[in-house]
Short mmCIF file of C-alpha atoms in Angstrom, two decimals:
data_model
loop_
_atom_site.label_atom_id
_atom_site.label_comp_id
_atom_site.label_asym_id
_atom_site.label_seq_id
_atom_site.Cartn_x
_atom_site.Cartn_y
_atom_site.Cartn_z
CA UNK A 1214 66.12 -0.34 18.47
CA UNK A 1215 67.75 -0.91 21.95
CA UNK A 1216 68.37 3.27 21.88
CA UNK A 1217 65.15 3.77 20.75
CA UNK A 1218 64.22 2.05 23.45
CA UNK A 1219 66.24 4.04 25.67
CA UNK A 1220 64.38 7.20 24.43
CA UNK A 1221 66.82 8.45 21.50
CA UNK A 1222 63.46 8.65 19.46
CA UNK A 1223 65.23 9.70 16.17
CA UNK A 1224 66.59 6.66 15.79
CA UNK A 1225 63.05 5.07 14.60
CA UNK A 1226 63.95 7.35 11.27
CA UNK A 1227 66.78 5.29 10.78
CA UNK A 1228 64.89 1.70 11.15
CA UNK A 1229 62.40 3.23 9.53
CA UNK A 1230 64.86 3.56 6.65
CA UNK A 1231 66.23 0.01 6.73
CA UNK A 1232 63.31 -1.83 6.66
CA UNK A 1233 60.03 0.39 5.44
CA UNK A 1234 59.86 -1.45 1.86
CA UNK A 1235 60.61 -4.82 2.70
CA UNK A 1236 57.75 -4.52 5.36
CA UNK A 1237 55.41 -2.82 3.01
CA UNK A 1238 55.72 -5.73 0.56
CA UNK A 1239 54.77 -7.79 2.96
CA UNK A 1240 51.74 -5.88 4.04
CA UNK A 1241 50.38 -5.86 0.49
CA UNK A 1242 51.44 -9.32 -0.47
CA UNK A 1243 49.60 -10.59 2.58
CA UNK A 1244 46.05 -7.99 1.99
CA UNK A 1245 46.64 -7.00 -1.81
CA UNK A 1246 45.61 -3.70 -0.88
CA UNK A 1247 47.92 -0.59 -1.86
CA UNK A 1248 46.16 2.14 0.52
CA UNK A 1249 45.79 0.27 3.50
CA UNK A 1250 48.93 -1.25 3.17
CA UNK A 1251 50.55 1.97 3.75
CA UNK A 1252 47.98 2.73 6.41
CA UNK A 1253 49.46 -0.44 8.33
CA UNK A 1254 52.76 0.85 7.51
CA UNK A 1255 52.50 3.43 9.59
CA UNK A 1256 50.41 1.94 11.93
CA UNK A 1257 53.37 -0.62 12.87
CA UNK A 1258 56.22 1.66 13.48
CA UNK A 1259 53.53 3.30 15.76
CA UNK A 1260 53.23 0.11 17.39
CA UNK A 1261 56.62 -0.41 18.04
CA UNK A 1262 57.75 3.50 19.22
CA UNK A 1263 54.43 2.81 21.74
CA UNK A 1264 55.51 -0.35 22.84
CA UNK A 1265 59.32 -0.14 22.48
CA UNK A 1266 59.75 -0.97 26.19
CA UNK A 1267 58.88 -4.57 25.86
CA UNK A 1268 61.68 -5.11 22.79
CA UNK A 1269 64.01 -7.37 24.88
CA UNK A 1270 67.13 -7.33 22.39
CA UNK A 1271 67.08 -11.00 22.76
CA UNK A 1272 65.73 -11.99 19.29
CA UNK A 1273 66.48 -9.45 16.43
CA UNK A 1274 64.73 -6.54 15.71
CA UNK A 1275 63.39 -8.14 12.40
CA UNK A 1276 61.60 -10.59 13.58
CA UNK A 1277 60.10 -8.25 16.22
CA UNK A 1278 58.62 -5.95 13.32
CA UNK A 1279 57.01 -9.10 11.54
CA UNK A 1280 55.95 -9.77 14.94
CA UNK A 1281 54.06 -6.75 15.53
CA UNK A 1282 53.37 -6.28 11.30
CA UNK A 1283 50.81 -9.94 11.70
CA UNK A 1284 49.01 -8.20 14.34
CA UNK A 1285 48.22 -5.12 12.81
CA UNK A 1286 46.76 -7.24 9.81
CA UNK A 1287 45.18 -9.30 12.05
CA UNK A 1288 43.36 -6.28 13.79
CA UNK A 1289 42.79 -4.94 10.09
CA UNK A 1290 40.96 -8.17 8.81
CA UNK A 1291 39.00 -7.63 11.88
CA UNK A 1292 37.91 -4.24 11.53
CA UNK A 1293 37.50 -4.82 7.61
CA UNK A 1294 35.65 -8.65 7.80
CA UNK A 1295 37.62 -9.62 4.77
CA UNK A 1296 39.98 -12.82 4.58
CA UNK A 1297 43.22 -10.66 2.84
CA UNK A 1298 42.66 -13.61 0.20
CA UNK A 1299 39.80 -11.79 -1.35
CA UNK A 1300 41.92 -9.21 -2.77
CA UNK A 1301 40.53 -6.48 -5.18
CA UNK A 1302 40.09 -7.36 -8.55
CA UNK A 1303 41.45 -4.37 -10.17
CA UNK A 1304 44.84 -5.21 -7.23
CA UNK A 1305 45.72 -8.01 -9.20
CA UNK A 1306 49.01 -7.14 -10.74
CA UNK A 1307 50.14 -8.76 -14.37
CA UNK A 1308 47.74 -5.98 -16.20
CA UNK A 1309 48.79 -6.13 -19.71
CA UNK A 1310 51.03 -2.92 -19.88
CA UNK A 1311 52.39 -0.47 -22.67
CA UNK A 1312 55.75 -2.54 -21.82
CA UNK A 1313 54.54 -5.64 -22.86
CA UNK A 1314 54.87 -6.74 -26.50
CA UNK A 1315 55.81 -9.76 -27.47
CA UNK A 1316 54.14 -13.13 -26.75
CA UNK A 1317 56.77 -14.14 -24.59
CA UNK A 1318 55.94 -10.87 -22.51
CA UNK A 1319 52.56 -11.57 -22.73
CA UNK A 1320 52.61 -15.64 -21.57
CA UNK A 1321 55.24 -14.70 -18.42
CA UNK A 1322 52.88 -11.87 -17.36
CA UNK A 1323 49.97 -13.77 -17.71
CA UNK A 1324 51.70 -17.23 -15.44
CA UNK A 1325 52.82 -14.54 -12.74
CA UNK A 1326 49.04 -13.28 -12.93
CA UNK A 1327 47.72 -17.41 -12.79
CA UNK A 1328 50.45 -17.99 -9.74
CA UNK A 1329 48.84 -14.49 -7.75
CA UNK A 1330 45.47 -16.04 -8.42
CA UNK A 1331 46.51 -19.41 -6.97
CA UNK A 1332 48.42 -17.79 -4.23
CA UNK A 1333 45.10 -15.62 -3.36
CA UNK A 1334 43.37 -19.16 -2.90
CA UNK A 1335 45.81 -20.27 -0.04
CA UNK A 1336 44.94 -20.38 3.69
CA UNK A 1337 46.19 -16.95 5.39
CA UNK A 1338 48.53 -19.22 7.57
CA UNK A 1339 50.13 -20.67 4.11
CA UNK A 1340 50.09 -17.56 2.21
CA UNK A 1341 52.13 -16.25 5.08
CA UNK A 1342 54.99 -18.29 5.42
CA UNK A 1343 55.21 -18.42 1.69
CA UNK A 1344 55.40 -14.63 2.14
CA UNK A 1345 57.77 -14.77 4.89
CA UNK A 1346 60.16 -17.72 3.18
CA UNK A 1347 60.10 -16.42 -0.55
CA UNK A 1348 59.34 -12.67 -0.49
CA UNK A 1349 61.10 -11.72 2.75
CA UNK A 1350 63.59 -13.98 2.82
CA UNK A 1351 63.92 -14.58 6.48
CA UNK A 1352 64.82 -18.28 7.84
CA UNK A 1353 63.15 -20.93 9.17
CA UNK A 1354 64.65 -20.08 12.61
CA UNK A 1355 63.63 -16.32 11.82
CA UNK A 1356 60.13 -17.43 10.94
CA UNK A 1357 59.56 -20.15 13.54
CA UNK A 1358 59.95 -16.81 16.57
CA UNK A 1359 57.72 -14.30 14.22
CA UNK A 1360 55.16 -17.29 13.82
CA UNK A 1361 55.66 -18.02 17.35
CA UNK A 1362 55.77 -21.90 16.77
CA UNK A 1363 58.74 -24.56 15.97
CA UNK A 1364 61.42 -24.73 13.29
CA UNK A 1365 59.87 -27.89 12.30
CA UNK A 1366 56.44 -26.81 11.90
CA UNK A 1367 57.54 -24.21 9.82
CA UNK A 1368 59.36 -26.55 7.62
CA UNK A 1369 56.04 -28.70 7.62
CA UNK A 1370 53.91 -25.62 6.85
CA UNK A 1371 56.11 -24.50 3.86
CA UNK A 1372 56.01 -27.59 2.23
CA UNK A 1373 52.48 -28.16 2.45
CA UNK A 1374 51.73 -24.17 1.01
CA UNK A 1375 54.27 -25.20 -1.84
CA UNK A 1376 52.13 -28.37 -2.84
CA UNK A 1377 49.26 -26.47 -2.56
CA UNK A 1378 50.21 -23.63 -4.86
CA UNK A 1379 51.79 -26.54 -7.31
CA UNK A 1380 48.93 -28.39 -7.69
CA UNK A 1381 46.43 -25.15 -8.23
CA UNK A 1382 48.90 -23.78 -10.73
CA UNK A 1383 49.91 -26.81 -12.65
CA UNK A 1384 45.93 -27.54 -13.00
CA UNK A 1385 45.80 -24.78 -14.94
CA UNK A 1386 48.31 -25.62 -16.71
CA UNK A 1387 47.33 -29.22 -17.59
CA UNK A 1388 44.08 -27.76 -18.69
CA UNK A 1389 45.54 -25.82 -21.92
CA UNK A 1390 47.55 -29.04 -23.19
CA UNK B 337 55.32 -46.89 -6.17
CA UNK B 338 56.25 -44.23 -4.14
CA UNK B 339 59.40 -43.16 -3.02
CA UNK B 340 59.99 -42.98 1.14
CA UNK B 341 62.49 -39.96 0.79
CA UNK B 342 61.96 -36.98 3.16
CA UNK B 343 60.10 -34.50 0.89
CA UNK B 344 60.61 -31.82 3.32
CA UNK B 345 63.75 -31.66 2.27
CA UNK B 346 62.92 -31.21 -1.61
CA UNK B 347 61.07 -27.96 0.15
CA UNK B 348 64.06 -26.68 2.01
CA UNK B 349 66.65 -27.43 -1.16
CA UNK B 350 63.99 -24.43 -2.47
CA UNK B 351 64.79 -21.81 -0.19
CA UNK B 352 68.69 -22.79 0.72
CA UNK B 353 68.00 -24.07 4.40
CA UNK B 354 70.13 -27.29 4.31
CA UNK B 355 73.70 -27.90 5.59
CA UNK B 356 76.19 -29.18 2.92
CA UNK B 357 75.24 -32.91 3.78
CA UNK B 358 71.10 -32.75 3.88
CA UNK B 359 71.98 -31.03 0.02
CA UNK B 360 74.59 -33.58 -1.33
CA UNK B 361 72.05 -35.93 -0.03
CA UNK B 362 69.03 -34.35 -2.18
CA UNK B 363 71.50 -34.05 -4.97
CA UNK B 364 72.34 -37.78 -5.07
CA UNK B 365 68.68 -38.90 -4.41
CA UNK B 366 66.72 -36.98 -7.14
CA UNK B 367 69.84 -37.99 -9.62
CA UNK B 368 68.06 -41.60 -9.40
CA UNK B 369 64.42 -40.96 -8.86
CA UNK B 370 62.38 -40.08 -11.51
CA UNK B 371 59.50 -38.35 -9.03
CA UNK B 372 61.48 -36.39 -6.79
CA UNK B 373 63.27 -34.97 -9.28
CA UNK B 374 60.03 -33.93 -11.10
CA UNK B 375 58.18 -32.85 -7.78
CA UNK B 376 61.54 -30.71 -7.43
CA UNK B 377 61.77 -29.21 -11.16
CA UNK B 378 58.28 -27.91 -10.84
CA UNK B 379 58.62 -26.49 -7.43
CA UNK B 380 61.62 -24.76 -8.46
CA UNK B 381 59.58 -23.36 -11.08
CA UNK B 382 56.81 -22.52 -9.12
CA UNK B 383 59.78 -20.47 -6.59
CA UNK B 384 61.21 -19.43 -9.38
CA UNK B 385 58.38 -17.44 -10.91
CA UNK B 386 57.70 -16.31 -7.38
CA UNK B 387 60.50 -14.08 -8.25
CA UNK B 388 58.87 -12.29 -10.44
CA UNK B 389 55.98 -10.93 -8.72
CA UNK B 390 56.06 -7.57 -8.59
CA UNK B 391 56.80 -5.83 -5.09
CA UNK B 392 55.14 -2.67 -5.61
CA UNK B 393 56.77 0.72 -3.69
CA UNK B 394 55.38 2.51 -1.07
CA UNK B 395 53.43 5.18 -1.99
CA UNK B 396 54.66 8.87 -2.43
CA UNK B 397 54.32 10.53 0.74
CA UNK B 398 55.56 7.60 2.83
CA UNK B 399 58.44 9.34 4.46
CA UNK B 400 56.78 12.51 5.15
CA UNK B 401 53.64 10.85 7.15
CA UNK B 402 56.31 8.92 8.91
CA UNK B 403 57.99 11.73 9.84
CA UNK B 404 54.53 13.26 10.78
CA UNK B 405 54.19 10.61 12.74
CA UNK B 406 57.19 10.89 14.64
CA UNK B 407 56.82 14.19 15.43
CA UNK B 408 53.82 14.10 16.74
CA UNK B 409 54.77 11.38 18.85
CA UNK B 410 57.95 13.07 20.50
CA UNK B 411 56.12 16.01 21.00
CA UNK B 412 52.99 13.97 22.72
CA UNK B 413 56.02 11.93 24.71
CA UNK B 414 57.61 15.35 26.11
CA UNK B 415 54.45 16.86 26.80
CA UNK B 416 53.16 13.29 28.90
CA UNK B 417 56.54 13.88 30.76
CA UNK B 418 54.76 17.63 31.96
CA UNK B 419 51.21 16.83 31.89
CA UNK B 420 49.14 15.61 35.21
CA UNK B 421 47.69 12.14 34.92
CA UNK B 422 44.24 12.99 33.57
CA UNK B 423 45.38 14.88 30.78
CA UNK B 424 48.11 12.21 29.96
CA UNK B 425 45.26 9.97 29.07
CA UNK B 426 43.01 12.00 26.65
CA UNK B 427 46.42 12.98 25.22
CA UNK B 428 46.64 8.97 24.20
CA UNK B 429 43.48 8.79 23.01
CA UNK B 430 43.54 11.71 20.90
CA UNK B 431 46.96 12.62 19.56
CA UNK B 432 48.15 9.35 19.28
CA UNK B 433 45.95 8.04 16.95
CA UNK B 434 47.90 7.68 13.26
CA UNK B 435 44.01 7.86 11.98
CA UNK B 436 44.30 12.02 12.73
CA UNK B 437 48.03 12.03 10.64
CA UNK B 438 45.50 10.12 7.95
CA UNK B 439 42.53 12.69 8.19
CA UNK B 440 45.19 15.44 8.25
CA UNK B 441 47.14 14.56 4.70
CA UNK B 442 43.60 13.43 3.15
CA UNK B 443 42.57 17.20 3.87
CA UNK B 444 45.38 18.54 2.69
CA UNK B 445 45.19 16.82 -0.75
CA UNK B 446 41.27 17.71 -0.96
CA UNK B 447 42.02 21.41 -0.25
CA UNK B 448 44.77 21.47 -2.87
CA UNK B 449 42.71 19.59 -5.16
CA UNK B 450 40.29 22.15 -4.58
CA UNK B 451 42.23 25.44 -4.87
CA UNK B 452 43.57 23.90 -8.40
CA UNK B 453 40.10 23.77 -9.69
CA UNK B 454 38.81 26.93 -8.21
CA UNK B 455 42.38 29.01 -9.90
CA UNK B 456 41.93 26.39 -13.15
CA UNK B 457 38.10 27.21 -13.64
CA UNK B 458 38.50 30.55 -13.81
CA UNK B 459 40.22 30.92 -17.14
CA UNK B 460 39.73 30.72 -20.71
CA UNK B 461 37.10 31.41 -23.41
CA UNK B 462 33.77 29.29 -23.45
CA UNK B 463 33.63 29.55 -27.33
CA UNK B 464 36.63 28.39 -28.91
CA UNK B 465 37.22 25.92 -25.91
CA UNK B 466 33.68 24.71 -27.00
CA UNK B 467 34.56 23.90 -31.16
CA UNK B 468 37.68 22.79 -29.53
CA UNK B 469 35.66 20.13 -27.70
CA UNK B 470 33.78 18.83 -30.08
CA UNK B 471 36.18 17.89 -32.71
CA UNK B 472 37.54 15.98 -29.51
CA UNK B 473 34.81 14.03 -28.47
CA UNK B 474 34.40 13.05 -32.33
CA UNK B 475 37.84 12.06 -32.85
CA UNK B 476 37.24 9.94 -29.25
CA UNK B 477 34.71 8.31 -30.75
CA UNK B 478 36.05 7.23 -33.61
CA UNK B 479 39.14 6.01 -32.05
CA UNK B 480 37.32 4.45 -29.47
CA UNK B 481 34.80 2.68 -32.43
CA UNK B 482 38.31 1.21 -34.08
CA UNK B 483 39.46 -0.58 -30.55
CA UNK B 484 36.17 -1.97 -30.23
CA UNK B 485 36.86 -3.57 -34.15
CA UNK B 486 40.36 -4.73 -33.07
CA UNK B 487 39.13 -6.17 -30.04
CA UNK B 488 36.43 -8.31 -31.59
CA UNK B 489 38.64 -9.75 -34.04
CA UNK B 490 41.73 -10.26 -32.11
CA UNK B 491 39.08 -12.62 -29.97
CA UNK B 492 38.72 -14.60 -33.01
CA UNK B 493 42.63 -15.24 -33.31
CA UNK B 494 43.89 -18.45 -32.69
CA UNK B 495 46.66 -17.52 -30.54
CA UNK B 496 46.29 -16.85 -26.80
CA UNK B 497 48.20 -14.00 -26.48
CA UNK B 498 46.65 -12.65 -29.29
CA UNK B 499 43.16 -12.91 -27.89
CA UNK B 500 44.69 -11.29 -24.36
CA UNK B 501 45.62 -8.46 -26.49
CA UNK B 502 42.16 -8.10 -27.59
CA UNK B 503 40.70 -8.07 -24.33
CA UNK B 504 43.44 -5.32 -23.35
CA UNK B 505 41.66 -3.06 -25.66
CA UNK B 506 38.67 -2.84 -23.64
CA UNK B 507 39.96 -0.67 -21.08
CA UNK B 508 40.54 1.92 -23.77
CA UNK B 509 37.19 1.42 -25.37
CA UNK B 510 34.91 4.77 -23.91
CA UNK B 511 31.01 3.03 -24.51
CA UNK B 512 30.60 -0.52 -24.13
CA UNK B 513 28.15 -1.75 -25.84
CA UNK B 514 25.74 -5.16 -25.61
CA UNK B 515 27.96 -6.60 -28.81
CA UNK B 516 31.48 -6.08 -26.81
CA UNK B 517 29.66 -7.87 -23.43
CA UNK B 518 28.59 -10.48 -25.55
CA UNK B 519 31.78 -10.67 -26.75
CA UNK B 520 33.89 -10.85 -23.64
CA UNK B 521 31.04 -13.40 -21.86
CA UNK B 522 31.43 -15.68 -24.63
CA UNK B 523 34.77 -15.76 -24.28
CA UNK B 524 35.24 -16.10 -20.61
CA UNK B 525 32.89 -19.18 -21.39
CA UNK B 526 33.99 -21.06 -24.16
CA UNK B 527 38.01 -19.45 -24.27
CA UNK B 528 40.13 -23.00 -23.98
CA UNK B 529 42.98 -21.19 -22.21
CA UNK B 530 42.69 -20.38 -18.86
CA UNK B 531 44.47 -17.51 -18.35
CA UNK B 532 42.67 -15.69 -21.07
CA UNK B 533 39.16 -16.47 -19.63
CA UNK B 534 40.83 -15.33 -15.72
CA UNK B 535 41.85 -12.06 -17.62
CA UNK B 536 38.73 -11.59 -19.32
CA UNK B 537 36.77 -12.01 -15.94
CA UNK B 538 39.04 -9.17 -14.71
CA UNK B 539 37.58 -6.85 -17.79
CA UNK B 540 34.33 -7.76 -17.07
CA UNK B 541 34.29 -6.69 -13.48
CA UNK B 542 35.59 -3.12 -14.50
CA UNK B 543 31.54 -3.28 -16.46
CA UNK B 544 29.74 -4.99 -13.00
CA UNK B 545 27.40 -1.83 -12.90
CA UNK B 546 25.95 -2.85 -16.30
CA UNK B 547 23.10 -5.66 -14.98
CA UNK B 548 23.73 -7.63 -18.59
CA UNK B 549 27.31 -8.17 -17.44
CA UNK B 550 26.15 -9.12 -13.87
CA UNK B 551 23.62 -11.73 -14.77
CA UNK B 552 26.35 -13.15 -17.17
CA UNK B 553 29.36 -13.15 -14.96
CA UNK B 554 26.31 -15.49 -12.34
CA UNK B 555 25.29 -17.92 -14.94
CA UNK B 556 29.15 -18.29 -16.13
CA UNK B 557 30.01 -19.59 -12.38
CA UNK B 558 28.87 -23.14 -13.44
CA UNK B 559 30.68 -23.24 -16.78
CA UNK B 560 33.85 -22.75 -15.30
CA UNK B 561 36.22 -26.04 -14.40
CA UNK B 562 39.62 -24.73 -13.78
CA UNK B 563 40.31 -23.96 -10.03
CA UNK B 564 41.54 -21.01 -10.43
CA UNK B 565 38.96 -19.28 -12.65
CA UNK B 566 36.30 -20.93 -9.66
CA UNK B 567 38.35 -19.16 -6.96
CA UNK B 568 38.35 -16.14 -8.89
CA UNK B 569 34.28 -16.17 -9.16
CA UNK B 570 33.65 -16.51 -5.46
CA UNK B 571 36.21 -13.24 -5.24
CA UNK B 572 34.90 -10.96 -7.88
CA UNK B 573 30.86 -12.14 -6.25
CA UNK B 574 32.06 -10.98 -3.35
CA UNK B 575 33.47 -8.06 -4.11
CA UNK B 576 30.62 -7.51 -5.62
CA UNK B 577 28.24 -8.39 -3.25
CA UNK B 578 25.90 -10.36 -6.08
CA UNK B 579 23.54 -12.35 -3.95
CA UNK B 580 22.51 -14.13 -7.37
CA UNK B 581 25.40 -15.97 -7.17
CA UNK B 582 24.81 -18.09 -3.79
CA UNK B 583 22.96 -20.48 -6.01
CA UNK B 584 25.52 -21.12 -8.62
CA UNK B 585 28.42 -20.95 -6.15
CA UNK B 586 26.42 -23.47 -3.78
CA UNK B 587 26.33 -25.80 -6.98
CA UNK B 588 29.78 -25.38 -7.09
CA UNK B 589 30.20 -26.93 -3.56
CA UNK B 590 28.40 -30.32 -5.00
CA UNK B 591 30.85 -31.39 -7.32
CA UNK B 592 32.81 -33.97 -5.98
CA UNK B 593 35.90 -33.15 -7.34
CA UNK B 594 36.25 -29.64 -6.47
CA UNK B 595 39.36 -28.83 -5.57
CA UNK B 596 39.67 -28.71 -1.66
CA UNK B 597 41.61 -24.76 -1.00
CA UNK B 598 39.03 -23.99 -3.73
CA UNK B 599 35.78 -25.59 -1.58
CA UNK B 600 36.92 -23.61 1.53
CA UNK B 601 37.06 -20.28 -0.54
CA UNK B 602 33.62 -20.38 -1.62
CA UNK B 603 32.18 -21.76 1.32
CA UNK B 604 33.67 -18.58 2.67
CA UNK B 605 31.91 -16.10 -0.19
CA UNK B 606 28.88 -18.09 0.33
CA UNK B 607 28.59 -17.21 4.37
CA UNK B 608 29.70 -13.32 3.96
CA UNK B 609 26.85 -13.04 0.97
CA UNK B 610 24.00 -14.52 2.85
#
């Protein structure tokens, strides 16, 4: 990023590269929405080739992107009025597919579908550094300069978004015995 | 009683973020207590199954708008280095905008779209495509009349999976008709499993144009109990934009056990209905 910054443009390809599918999952885990997903996609590494001059090399590049990937949701909640929690319907993945047989098929697809619906029911702030912890895979350290707040309020955030999603899930699960 | 152990810790044994000591320590503790070791089996489910949700790709086409994109960009850069100030500016405004790469693809695909009907329309004979046709639609039909028989007896079966199977079949079924709606809304009613009345709400909302299915899917909101089917009613109303339902869903908000991520959600349907 530091030459990109330095105006070897082509270089963006490369990042681009690197990280376009990890950041696209997290666009559409966080909205649920394939189309604008890839909208924001685009829209970040725009973001970043406009405002390259303020990428310090201090933290990683990484983090930067997550950074900049929050505020383009945050501007696209905006501009849509719709909490990314209320995802589309027809989004929710777990469909019952031509690959899916047996019952075992059938009852993992169909907990994966009960833990998306209990994961759609979190805060955004939860969801997110769910997102960021399990999906991503960055670190608390990694997550605490994305989020912009401490390593310890991380820690205290994912443990409260893992209760939550627990105790929605395991209702559900209670209910059938 | 109630353990004092750090459960923060049970969180970060999830995701690998101790040193050696904080996870021999976790190790030792949950070894001896009953609860932790419980609260950490079913998170480590719970991450576990995380796993298997699916990442979908990016879309076809990804690259090429990126490189679009790019392009543009170094082209709009080089020109900014030669243009006077005033012309910089409606250069940012205008060029820059990834909404014109958007508009650009988007008409691209429409006129190709286009030209493939125009060259496709052209050909052929109207009268044997026409007996052609027919024997078609009739062979639909009957195809589509046998799904609608498997589907209303795989509801019946006893086992869950069974029944999802049966409410698979709906997407394939061409005409639905008032006995299939009954069918589903009875069964995201009185279905004792939850996931089969959550994927039976999903089938319904593919029919919300149909006003029977509407009024049903309003007067099911209060039937429901598990949190998750609750959350997924304040969604699909909203999506929907069913005003009907502000009455139900405020109902909703006066049961005192409602679960409290599940409160906020509809309090949030009910303000962006009214």
């Amino acid at each position: 990023m530091l030459k990109v910054r330095s105006g070897d443009l082509d270089k963006m390809a490369l990042l681009f590269h690197r990280h376009h599918r990890p950041l696209y999952g997290f666009l559409f885990h966080m909205t649920r929405q394939k189309e604008a997903s890839e909208d924001m996609l685009q829209n970040v590494f725009y973001r970043m080739l406009r405002s390259r001059h303020t990428f310090t090399g201090e933290g990683d590049f990484k983090t930067w992107m997550y950074f900049i990937a929050r505020n383009v949701i945050k501007d696209h909640v905006k501009k849509t009025s719709r909490d990314p929690g209320f995802h589309d319907m027809s989004e929710l993945a777990g469909k019952i597919g031509a690959d899916v047989r047996t019952d075992e098929q059938v009852e993992r697809k169909l907990e994966i579908k009960a833990l998306q619906q209990a994961l759609g029911c979190l805060s955004p702030d939860s969801r997110e550094v769910l997102i960021l912890s399990r999906f991503q895979e960055l670190r608390h350290e990694e997550i605490a300069r994305v989020l912009d707040i401490s390593v310890g309020a991380v820690k205290v955030r994912i443990h409260r978004a893992i209760n939550q999603l627990k105790e929605l899930y395991l209702s559900s699960e209670r209910e059938m015995k | 009683m109630k353990c004092g152990f750090d459960k923060e810790l049970l969180t970060a044994w999830l995701n690998d973020q101790l040193t050696g000591e904080e996870r021999a320590s976790v190790d030792t503790h949950v070894a001896g207590c009953e609860d932790c070791r419980r609260e950490l089996e079913n998170s480590r489910r719970i991450w576990g199954l995380m796993d298997d949700i699916p990442s979908p790709e990016p879309p076809a086409g990804t690259l090429v708008r990126f490189n679009a994109m790019l392009d543009t960009y170094k082209d709009s850069v080089a020109a900014d280095e030669r243009a006077p100030g005033v012309w910089r500016k409606l250069r940012q405004l205008f060029i820059l905008q990834p909404g014109f790469a958007v508009a650009y693809s988007l008409l691209l695909i429409v006129a190709g779209l286009g030209l493939g009907h125009w060259l496709g329309g052209s050909g052929g004979t109207a009268a044997a495509g026409g007996a052609d046709k027919q024997q078609l639609a009739a062979l639909t039909t009957q195809v589509s009349e046998m799904r609608e028989l498997m589907m209303k007896s795989l509801l019946q079966n006893p086992s869950a999976s069974e029944r999802i199977k049966g409410i698979s079949y709906t997407s394939e079924i061409t005409k639905v008709d008032k006995s299939v709606i009954e069918a589903l809304l009875t069964t995201l009613n009185d279905d004792p499993n939850v996931n089969v009345r959550l994927m039976t709400l999903e089938a319904l909302t593919h029919y919300a144009s149909n006003p029977a299915v509407r009024a049903g899917l309003v007067e099911s909101i209060g039937q429901q109990e598990s949190p998750l089917v609750q959350a997924a009613m304040a969604d699909v109303m909203l999506n929907l934009q069913e005003k009907n339902a502000i009455k139900p869903l405020r109902k909703l908000l006066q049961q005192k056990n409602l679960n409290a991520l599940v409160r906020n959600k509809v309090e949030a349907a009910i303000a962006r209905l009214i």
